[in-house]
Short mmCIF file of C-alpha atoms in Angstrom, two decimals:
data_model
loop_
_atom_site.label_atom_id
_atom_site.label_comp_id
_atom_site.label_asym_id
_atom_site.label_seq_id
_atom_site.Cartn_x
_atom_site.Cartn_y
_atom_site.Cartn_z
CA MET A 1 -15.10 -73.19 15.16
CA ILE A 2 -11.30 -73.24 14.71
CA PHE A 3 -10.72 -76.11 12.34
CA LYS A 4 -12.55 -79.41 12.46
CA SER A 5 -10.77 -82.27 14.21
CA PHE A 6 -8.31 -84.09 12.02
CA LYS A 7 -5.73 -86.85 12.25
CA PRO A 8 -1.99 -86.23 11.85
CA LEU A 9 -0.69 -86.61 8.31
CA ALA A 10 2.66 -87.73 7.02
CA GLN A 11 5.18 -85.06 6.05
CA ALA A 12 4.16 -83.63 2.69
CA GLY A 13 7.34 -82.12 1.31
CA LYS A 14 10.18 -79.91 2.47
CA ALA A 15 10.54 -76.13 2.30
CA PRO A 16 13.19 -74.83 -0.09
CA ALA A 17 16.49 -73.92 1.50
CA ALA A 18 16.76 -70.52 -0.22
CA ILE A 19 16.81 -67.55 2.14
CA VAL A 20 15.26 -64.32 0.90
CA LEU A 21 16.82 -60.90 1.38
CA VAL A 22 14.86 -59.07 4.06
CA ALA A 23 14.55 -55.29 4.13
CA ILE A 24 13.57 -53.40 7.26
CA LEU A 25 10.73 -51.23 6.04
CA SER A 26 8.01 -49.61 8.07
CA GLY A 27 5.70 -46.65 7.93
CA CYS A 28 7.65 -44.81 10.63
CA SER A 29 11.19 -45.53 9.43
CA THR A 30 13.56 -43.62 7.22
CA PHE A 31 15.35 -45.46 4.44
CA SER A 32 18.81 -44.62 5.79
CA GLY A 33 21.40 -47.29 5.06
CA PHE A 34 19.26 -48.85 2.32
CA PHE A 35 19.73 -45.91 -0.07
CA GLY A 36 22.81 -44.41 1.60
CA SER A 37 20.97 -41.34 2.92
CA SER A 38 18.13 -40.56 5.27
CA VAL A 39 14.95 -38.55 5.13
CA LYS A 40 14.14 -36.57 8.26
CA LYS A 41 10.79 -37.39 9.81
CA PRO A 42 8.25 -34.62 10.47
CA GLN A 43 7.73 -33.56 14.06
CA PRO A 44 4.94 -35.42 15.90
CA ALA A 45 1.73 -33.53 16.51
CA GLU A 46 1.53 -31.88 19.92
CA LEU A 47 -0.89 -33.59 22.24
CA GLN A 48 -3.82 -31.52 23.35
CA PRO A 49 -5.22 -31.62 26.91
CA VAL A 50 -7.70 -34.42 27.34
CA VAL A 51 -10.87 -34.79 29.38
CA ALA A 52 -11.33 -38.45 30.31
CA LEU A 53 -14.70 -39.13 28.71
CA VAL A 54 -13.96 -42.84 29.00
CA PRO A 55 -12.39 -43.31 32.46
CA ALA A 56 -9.60 -45.87 32.74
CA LYS A 57 -7.06 -46.64 35.43
CA GLN A 58 -3.83 -48.60 35.55
CA VAL A 59 -4.41 -51.73 37.66
CA TRP A 60 -1.07 -53.52 37.32
CA THR A 61 2.33 -53.54 35.67
CA ALA A 62 4.89 -56.27 34.95
CA ARG A 63 8.23 -56.60 33.17
CA ILE A 64 9.37 -59.05 30.49
CA GLY A 65 12.59 -57.57 29.04
CA GLU A 66 13.35 -55.40 26.01
CA VAL A 67 11.26 -56.00 22.89
CA SER A 68 12.95 -55.31 19.53
CA PHE A 69 11.07 -57.74 17.29
CA PRO A 70 7.49 -57.66 15.89
CA LEU A 71 5.78 -58.93 19.05
CA GLN A 72 2.23 -60.24 18.89
CA LEU A 73 0.47 -60.62 22.22
CA ASN A 74 -1.75 -63.66 22.59
CA VAL A 75 -4.88 -63.85 24.76
CA SER A 76 -6.45 -67.12 25.92
CA GLY A 77 -9.16 -66.47 28.49
CA ASP A 78 -7.52 -64.61 31.38
CA THR A 79 -4.01 -65.50 30.21
CA VAL A 80 -1.84 -63.12 28.20
CA LEU A 81 1.30 -64.47 26.57
CA ALA A 82 4.19 -62.16 25.75
CA ALA A 83 7.88 -62.50 24.91
CA SER A 84 11.05 -60.44 24.95
CA THR A 85 14.04 -60.31 22.65
CA ASN A 86 16.31 -62.14 25.10
CA GLY A 87 14.26 -65.34 24.83
CA THR A 88 11.87 -64.89 27.73
CA VAL A 89 8.31 -66.15 27.22
CA VAL A 90 5.79 -65.39 29.94
CA ALA A 91 2.15 -66.20 30.65
CA LEU A 92 0.56 -63.44 32.74
CA ASP A 93 -2.69 -63.35 34.65
CA ALA A 94 -4.58 -60.54 32.92
CA ARG A 95 -6.45 -59.76 36.14
CA SER A 96 -3.39 -59.18 38.33
CA GLY A 97 -0.29 -59.13 36.11
CA ARG A 98 1.23 -62.03 38.06
CA ASP A 99 3.11 -64.83 36.31
CA PHE A 100 1.36 -68.09 35.60
CA TRP A 101 4.71 -69.23 34.27
CA ARG A 102 7.92 -67.76 32.84
CA THR A 103 10.70 -69.45 30.89
CA ASN A 104 13.57 -68.74 28.51
CA VAL A 105 13.95 -70.59 25.21
CA GLY A 106 17.73 -70.13 25.16
CA ALA A 107 17.95 -67.90 22.08
CA PRO A 108 16.81 -64.43 21.00
CA ILE A 109 13.24 -64.38 19.72
CA ALA A 110 12.28 -63.24 16.21
CA ALA A 111 8.51 -63.87 16.24
CA GLY A 112 5.82 -64.76 18.76
CA VAL A 113 3.71 -65.52 20.63
CA GLY A 114 1.11 -67.93 19.25
CA SER A 115 -1.05 -70.18 21.44
CA ASP A 116 -4.30 -72.14 21.59
CA GLY A 117 -4.36 -71.97 25.39
CA LYS A 118 -2.48 -75.26 25.73
CA VAL A 119 0.56 -75.02 23.47
CA ALA A 120 2.49 -71.77 23.01
CA ALA A 121 5.03 -71.24 20.23
CA VAL A 122 7.69 -68.74 19.23
CA VAL A 123 10.37 -68.54 16.53
CA THR A 124 13.99 -67.75 17.42
CA ARG A 125 16.54 -65.81 15.40
CA ALA A 126 18.22 -69.17 14.81
CA ASN A 127 15.14 -70.01 12.70
CA GLU A 128 13.81 -72.54 15.20
CA VAL A 129 10.17 -73.03 16.12
CA VAL A 130 9.96 -73.68 19.87
CA ALA A 131 6.77 -75.12 21.38
CA LEU A 132 5.95 -74.83 25.09
CA SER A 133 3.32 -76.33 27.35
CA GLY A 134 2.88 -74.97 30.87
CA GLY A 135 6.18 -73.12 30.45
CA LYS A 136 8.10 -76.30 29.57
CA GLU A 137 9.65 -76.88 26.16
CA ILE A 138 8.06 -79.85 24.39
CA TRP A 139 9.83 -79.60 21.04
CA ARG A 140 11.76 -77.40 18.62
CA GLN A 141 12.19 -77.64 14.87
CA LYS A 142 14.43 -75.87 12.36
CA LEU A 143 12.96 -73.69 9.61
CA ALA A 144 14.53 -73.18 6.20
CA ALA A 145 14.05 -69.40 6.40
CA GLN A 146 13.50 -66.59 8.84
CA ALA A 147 10.04 -65.88 10.26
CA PHE A 148 8.62 -62.61 11.58
CA THR A 149 5.01 -63.70 12.13
CA ALA A 150 3.95 -65.37 15.36
CA PRO A 151 3.14 -69.06 14.89
CA PHE A 152 -0.57 -69.83 14.67
CA VAL A 153 -1.69 -72.68 16.93
CA ALA A 154 -5.02 -74.40 16.24
CA GLY A 155 -6.49 -77.85 15.69
CA GLY A 156 -3.58 -79.57 17.43
CA ARG A 157 -1.09 -78.06 14.99
CA VAL A 158 1.43 -75.23 14.85
CA PHE A 159 1.52 -73.26 11.60
CA VAL A 160 4.45 -71.03 10.70
CA LEU A 161 4.60 -68.40 7.95
CA ALA A 162 8.22 -67.84 6.92
CA ALA A 163 9.85 -64.99 5.03
CA ASP A 164 10.38 -67.15 1.93
CA ARG A 165 6.55 -67.28 1.51
CA SER A 166 6.37 -70.84 2.82
CA VAL A 167 3.70 -72.05 5.23
CA ASN A 168 4.75 -74.96 7.42
CA ALA A 169 2.58 -77.20 9.61
CA PHE A 170 3.86 -79.14 12.63
CA ASP A 171 2.16 -81.58 14.97
CA GLY A 172 1.46 -79.57 18.13
CA GLN A 173 2.55 -82.32 20.55
CA THR A 174 5.51 -83.92 18.78
CA GLY A 175 6.81 -81.24 16.40
CA ARG A 176 6.69 -83.66 13.48
CA LYS A 177 6.54 -81.70 10.25
CA LEU A 178 3.29 -82.47 8.47
CA TRP A 179 3.45 -80.37 5.31
CA SER A 180 4.91 -77.27 3.68
CA GLN A 181 3.29 -75.03 1.09
CA GLN A 182 5.80 -72.99 -0.89
CA ARG A 183 4.84 -69.92 -2.93
CA PRO A 184 7.09 -67.89 -5.23
CA SER A 185 9.29 -65.61 -3.15
CA GLU A 186 10.39 -62.04 -3.81
CA PRO A 187 13.80 -60.44 -3.23
CA LEU A 188 12.34 -58.22 -0.47
CA VAL A 189 9.85 -58.96 2.29
CA LEU A 190 8.83 -57.05 5.39
CA ARG A 191 10.46 -57.59 8.75
CA GLN A 192 7.11 -57.42 10.53
CA SER A 193 4.12 -59.55 11.37
CA GLY A 194 2.07 -61.05 8.56
CA VAL A 195 -1.38 -62.64 8.51
CA MET A 196 -2.51 -66.07 9.75
CA LEU A 197 -5.88 -66.99 11.21
CA ALA A 198 -8.59 -69.64 11.02
CA VAL A 199 -12.00 -69.13 9.46
CA GLY A 200 -14.06 -72.28 9.96
CA ASP A 201 -11.98 -75.18 8.66
CA THR A 202 -9.77 -72.95 6.49
CA LEU A 203 -6.33 -71.56 7.34
CA VAL A 204 -6.25 -68.00 5.98
CA VAL A 205 -2.74 -66.69 5.25
CA GLY A 206 -1.34 -63.51 3.74
CA LEU A 207 0.96 -64.42 0.86
CA ALA A 208 2.44 -61.36 -0.86
CA GLY A 209 -0.56 -59.14 -1.60
CA ARG A 210 -3.14 -61.94 -1.45
CA LEU A 211 -5.24 -63.55 1.21
CA SER A 212 -5.06 -67.29 0.57
CA GLY A 213 -7.31 -69.98 2.00
CA LEU A 214 -5.44 -73.22 2.72
CA ASN A 215 -6.63 -76.68 3.70
CA PRO A 216 -5.03 -77.19 7.14
CA LEU A 217 -4.87 -80.96 6.53
CA ASN A 218 -2.40 -80.81 3.67
CA GLY A 219 -1.65 -77.17 2.75
CA SER A 220 -3.46 -77.22 -0.57
CA ILE A 221 -4.81 -73.83 -1.67
CA ARG A 222 -8.60 -73.53 -1.77
CA TRP A 223 -8.82 -69.92 -2.93
CA GLU A 224 -6.87 -66.68 -3.34
CA ALA A 225 -8.11 -63.09 -3.20
CA PRO A 226 -5.90 -60.08 -4.08
CA ILE A 227 -5.81 -57.14 -1.66
CA ALA A 228 -3.01 -55.46 -3.63
CA SER A 229 -0.80 -56.15 -6.66
CA PRO A 230 2.89 -55.32 -7.23
CA ARG A 231 3.50 -51.94 -8.84
CA GLY A 232 6.52 -49.89 -9.93
CA ILE A 233 9.71 -50.90 -11.69
CA ASN A 234 12.19 -51.79 -8.92
CA ASP A 235 12.11 -54.24 -6.03
CA VAL A 236 11.23 -51.64 -3.41
CA GLU A 237 8.37 -50.18 -5.44
CA ARG A 238 7.06 -53.66 -6.23
CA LEU A 239 7.15 -54.82 -2.62
CA VAL A 240 3.65 -55.86 -1.56
CA ASP A 241 2.81 -57.72 1.61
CA LEU A 242 -0.12 -58.13 3.97
CA VAL A 243 0.50 -57.06 7.56
CA GLY A 244 -1.21 -58.11 10.80
CA THR A 245 -3.44 -57.54 12.62
CA VAL A 246 -6.68 -58.17 10.71
CA SER A 247 -10.35 -57.54 11.39
CA ARG A 248 -12.67 -60.53 11.21
CA THR A 249 -16.45 -60.51 11.56
CA GLY A 250 -18.09 -63.82 10.70
CA ASN A 251 -16.69 -64.95 7.36
CA THR A 252 -15.46 -61.47 6.41
CA VAL A 253 -11.74 -60.80 6.87
CA CYS A 254 -10.36 -57.31 6.30
CA ALA A 255 -6.61 -56.79 5.95
CA ARG A 256 -4.01 -54.19 5.02
CA ALA A 257 -1.47 -54.42 2.23
CA PHE A 258 1.65 -52.51 3.27
CA GLN A 259 1.46 -48.89 2.06
CA ALA A 260 -0.95 -49.87 -0.71
CA SER A 261 -4.53 -50.64 0.28
CA VAL A 262 -7.07 -51.99 2.74
CA GLY A 263 -9.61 -54.58 1.64
CA CYS A 264 -12.16 -57.14 2.78
CA VAL A 265 -12.64 -60.73 1.62
CA ASP A 266 -15.40 -63.30 2.10
CA ALA A 267 -13.22 -66.08 3.50
CA GLN A 268 -15.86 -68.76 2.97
CA ARG A 269 -16.05 -68.19 -0.79
CA GLY A 270 -12.64 -66.56 -1.32
CA ALA A 271 -14.35 -63.58 -2.93
CA LEU A 272 -12.91 -60.07 -2.80
CA LEU A 273 -15.57 -57.67 -1.48
CA TRP A 274 -13.73 -54.35 -1.85
CA THR A 275 -10.35 -52.62 -1.70
CA LYS A 276 -9.47 -48.99 -1.08
CA PRO A 277 -6.10 -47.19 -1.43
CA ALA A 278 -4.42 -46.69 1.96
CA ASN A 279 -0.86 -45.74 2.86
CA GLY A 280 -0.33 -47.52 6.16
CA ALA A 281 2.19 -49.97 7.58
CA GLN A 282 0.28 -51.44 10.54
CA GLY A 283 -2.63 -53.85 10.79
CA ILE A 284 -6.28 -52.96 11.27
CA ASP A 285 -9.22 -53.73 13.52
CA GLY A 286 -12.95 -53.21 13.30
CA ASP A 287 -16.49 -53.90 14.42
CA ASP A 288 -19.67 -54.93 12.62
CA ASN A 289 -19.98 -51.54 10.90
CA LEU A 290 -16.51 -50.01 10.57
CA VAL A 291 -12.88 -50.91 9.89
CA PHE A 292 -10.19 -48.80 11.59
CA GLY A 293 -6.58 -48.21 10.58
CA THR A 294 -3.60 -45.92 11.14
CA GLU A 295 -1.78 -44.42 8.17
CA ALA A 296 1.98 -43.94 7.84
CA ASP A 297 1.57 -40.20 8.51
CA GLY A 298 -0.43 -40.77 11.70
CA LYS A 299 -3.90 -40.21 10.35
CA VAL A 300 -6.50 -42.51 11.85
CA LEU A 301 -9.12 -43.63 9.34
CA ALA A 302 -12.43 -45.46 9.51
CA TRP A 303 -13.95 -47.21 6.52
CA ARG A 304 -17.48 -48.59 6.24
CA ARG A 305 -17.24 -52.36 6.46
CA SER A 306 -20.00 -52.85 3.89
CA ASP A 307 -18.36 -51.07 0.96
CA GLY A 308 -15.07 -49.47 2.08
CA GLU A 309 -16.28 -45.90 1.81
CA SER A 310 -14.77 -43.39 4.25
CA ALA A 311 -16.63 -42.91 7.55
CA TRP A 312 -14.27 -40.48 9.32
CA SER A 313 -10.67 -39.31 9.55
CA SER A 314 -8.65 -37.92 12.49
CA ASP A 315 -5.46 -35.83 12.25
CA SER A 316 -4.86 -35.42 16.00
CA LEU A 317 -2.05 -38.04 16.14
CA ARG A 318 -0.09 -37.10 13.00
CA TYR A 319 3.50 -38.38 12.82
CA ARG A 320 3.34 -40.14 16.18
CA SER A 321 4.34 -43.59 14.78
CA LEU A 322 1.12 -45.33 15.68
CA SER A 323 0.41 -48.99 16.36
CA ALA A 324 -2.43 -50.94 14.84
CA PRO A 325 -5.76 -50.08 16.49
CA LEU A 326 -7.84 -52.19 18.86
CA VAL A 327 -11.59 -51.85 19.38
CA VAL A 328 -12.36 -51.50 23.11
CA GLY A 329 -16.00 -50.83 23.94
CA ARG A 330 -16.94 -47.52 22.32
CA SER A 331 -13.26 -46.65 21.87
CA VAL A 332 -10.41 -47.45 19.51
CA ALA A 333 -7.11 -47.92 21.41
CA ILE A 334 -3.89 -46.92 19.62
CA GLY A 335 -0.33 -46.89 20.96
CA ASP A 336 2.37 -44.43 19.89
CA SER A 337 6.16 -43.97 19.93
CA ALA A 338 6.06 -41.90 23.15
CA GLY A 339 4.40 -44.69 25.12
CA PHE A 340 0.90 -43.25 25.17
CA VAL A 341 -2.22 -45.31 24.48
CA HIS A 342 -4.88 -43.07 22.95
CA LEU A 343 -8.57 -43.91 23.20
CA LEU A 344 -10.50 -42.48 20.24
CA SER A 345 -14.23 -42.57 19.68
CA ARG A 346 -15.38 -45.30 17.32
CA ALA A 347 -18.14 -42.96 16.17
CA ASP A 348 -16.07 -39.99 14.99
CA GLY A 349 -12.39 -40.35 16.02
CA SER A 350 -12.55 -37.73 18.77
CA LEU A 351 -10.20 -38.18 21.75
CA LEU A 352 -11.82 -39.87 24.76
CA ASN A 353 -8.77 -40.51 26.95
CA ARG A 354 -4.98 -40.90 26.95
CA LEU A 355 -3.20 -43.57 29.01
CA VAL A 356 0.42 -43.23 30.13
CA THR A 357 3.00 -46.04 30.18
CA ASP A 358 6.78 -45.66 30.69
CA GLY A 359 7.60 -43.29 27.82
CA SER A 360 9.16 -45.85 25.48
CA PRO A 361 7.37 -46.80 22.24
CA VAL A 362 4.41 -49.17 22.40
CA ALA A 363 5.87 -52.40 20.99
CA ALA A 364 2.76 -54.29 19.90
CA SER A 365 -0.87 -53.72 19.11
CA PRO A 366 -2.74 -53.49 22.42
CA VAL A 367 -4.97 -56.44 23.32
CA LEU A 368 -8.05 -56.92 25.46
CA ALA A 369 -8.30 -59.76 28.01
CA GLY A 370 -11.68 -59.73 29.70
CA ASN A 371 -12.10 -56.09 30.65
CA ILE A 372 -8.35 -55.37 30.91
CA LEU A 373 -6.57 -53.42 28.17
CA ILE A 374 -2.93 -54.54 27.91
CA ALA A 375 -0.01 -52.68 26.32
CA VAL A 376 3.70 -53.60 26.11
CA THR A 377 6.51 -51.10 25.54
CA ARG A 378 9.87 -51.53 23.83
CA SER A 379 11.65 -51.31 27.18
CA GLY A 380 9.77 -54.44 28.30
CA ALA A 381 7.08 -53.03 30.59
CA VAL A 382 3.60 -54.53 30.47
CA PHE A 383 0.67 -52.40 31.60
CA GLY A 384 -2.86 -53.49 32.49
CA PHE A 385 -5.58 -50.82 32.33
CA ALA A 386 -9.23 -51.14 33.32
CA PRO A 387 -11.37 -48.88 31.13
CA GLU A 388 -14.94 -48.21 32.21
#
């Protein structure tokens, strides 16, 4: 159940106007410009020949335009929503790749796409939340700070996590601001997707290194659970943030803290179940037994969901700038910077297949719509694959 029904509330405060300094940090980037010099990246591992133990074929392709922001694909039934940097938002039929609708919001996009199947929402670089229904704009509202996480749409509301650690709630039909929850901000935050999801009637949000459970009616905090804590003596070393995607099974939510740790929380009680050190920059996925993640050096790891102990590790994709993983049947699908989507065995990390796109980096974590695996590249190509 995604939130219990509730009535609109009056606006409950305004977000502070302060804008935080945002650093572009990721597991596959150098720190050139930030420190005045650059560190050369190691060469990617050579790909070995593959025998397709899990057959898959490309069934369609589409184009949306170049993607240079932290895109999050959204799946609602057979509809996949995607967006491009130039402001295009598109709803595709996952079965055929054809447009259900396509529109342009009139400004470059910084975060998106969120949807509940009825209302879709993105955030522009002008710090505006834009809500769409059937491809038509129904409202837009100004934010006090930048946002890099796709809006979360549920319970007739649109929730936005901004870079100043504020969470804002808007009425899904009118755009009226309902409340804002402001947390202490840091001088540096990540220019990539954070964490927002619903567990029962609780809005679960990543705030710094904590998972926080909020009341969606008014933004009040019900619980907080630390996945990681700030460390070091300068702003870069003390940077801690949770990154999407997450793995949820029942009330258990597992998440990654950027280049610090992976951990699981009971989101009903707000209790931390376990954390383990992990040096990754992308989100995670999992099943009932395991949690999967990609490290900054390209290792693919699996942890036992029950206690966080290591289940297996794979070095076959080292230094290939990997996406977050996606569980697909008996496989784990992972995109890389050369445009390949690798299918690894959930059981032991062995290679089961390798899917080819257009050669540009995979721009977002792959998603599954029905039985179609969907990947988007930085050049704006969308690919639909049918694994068996």
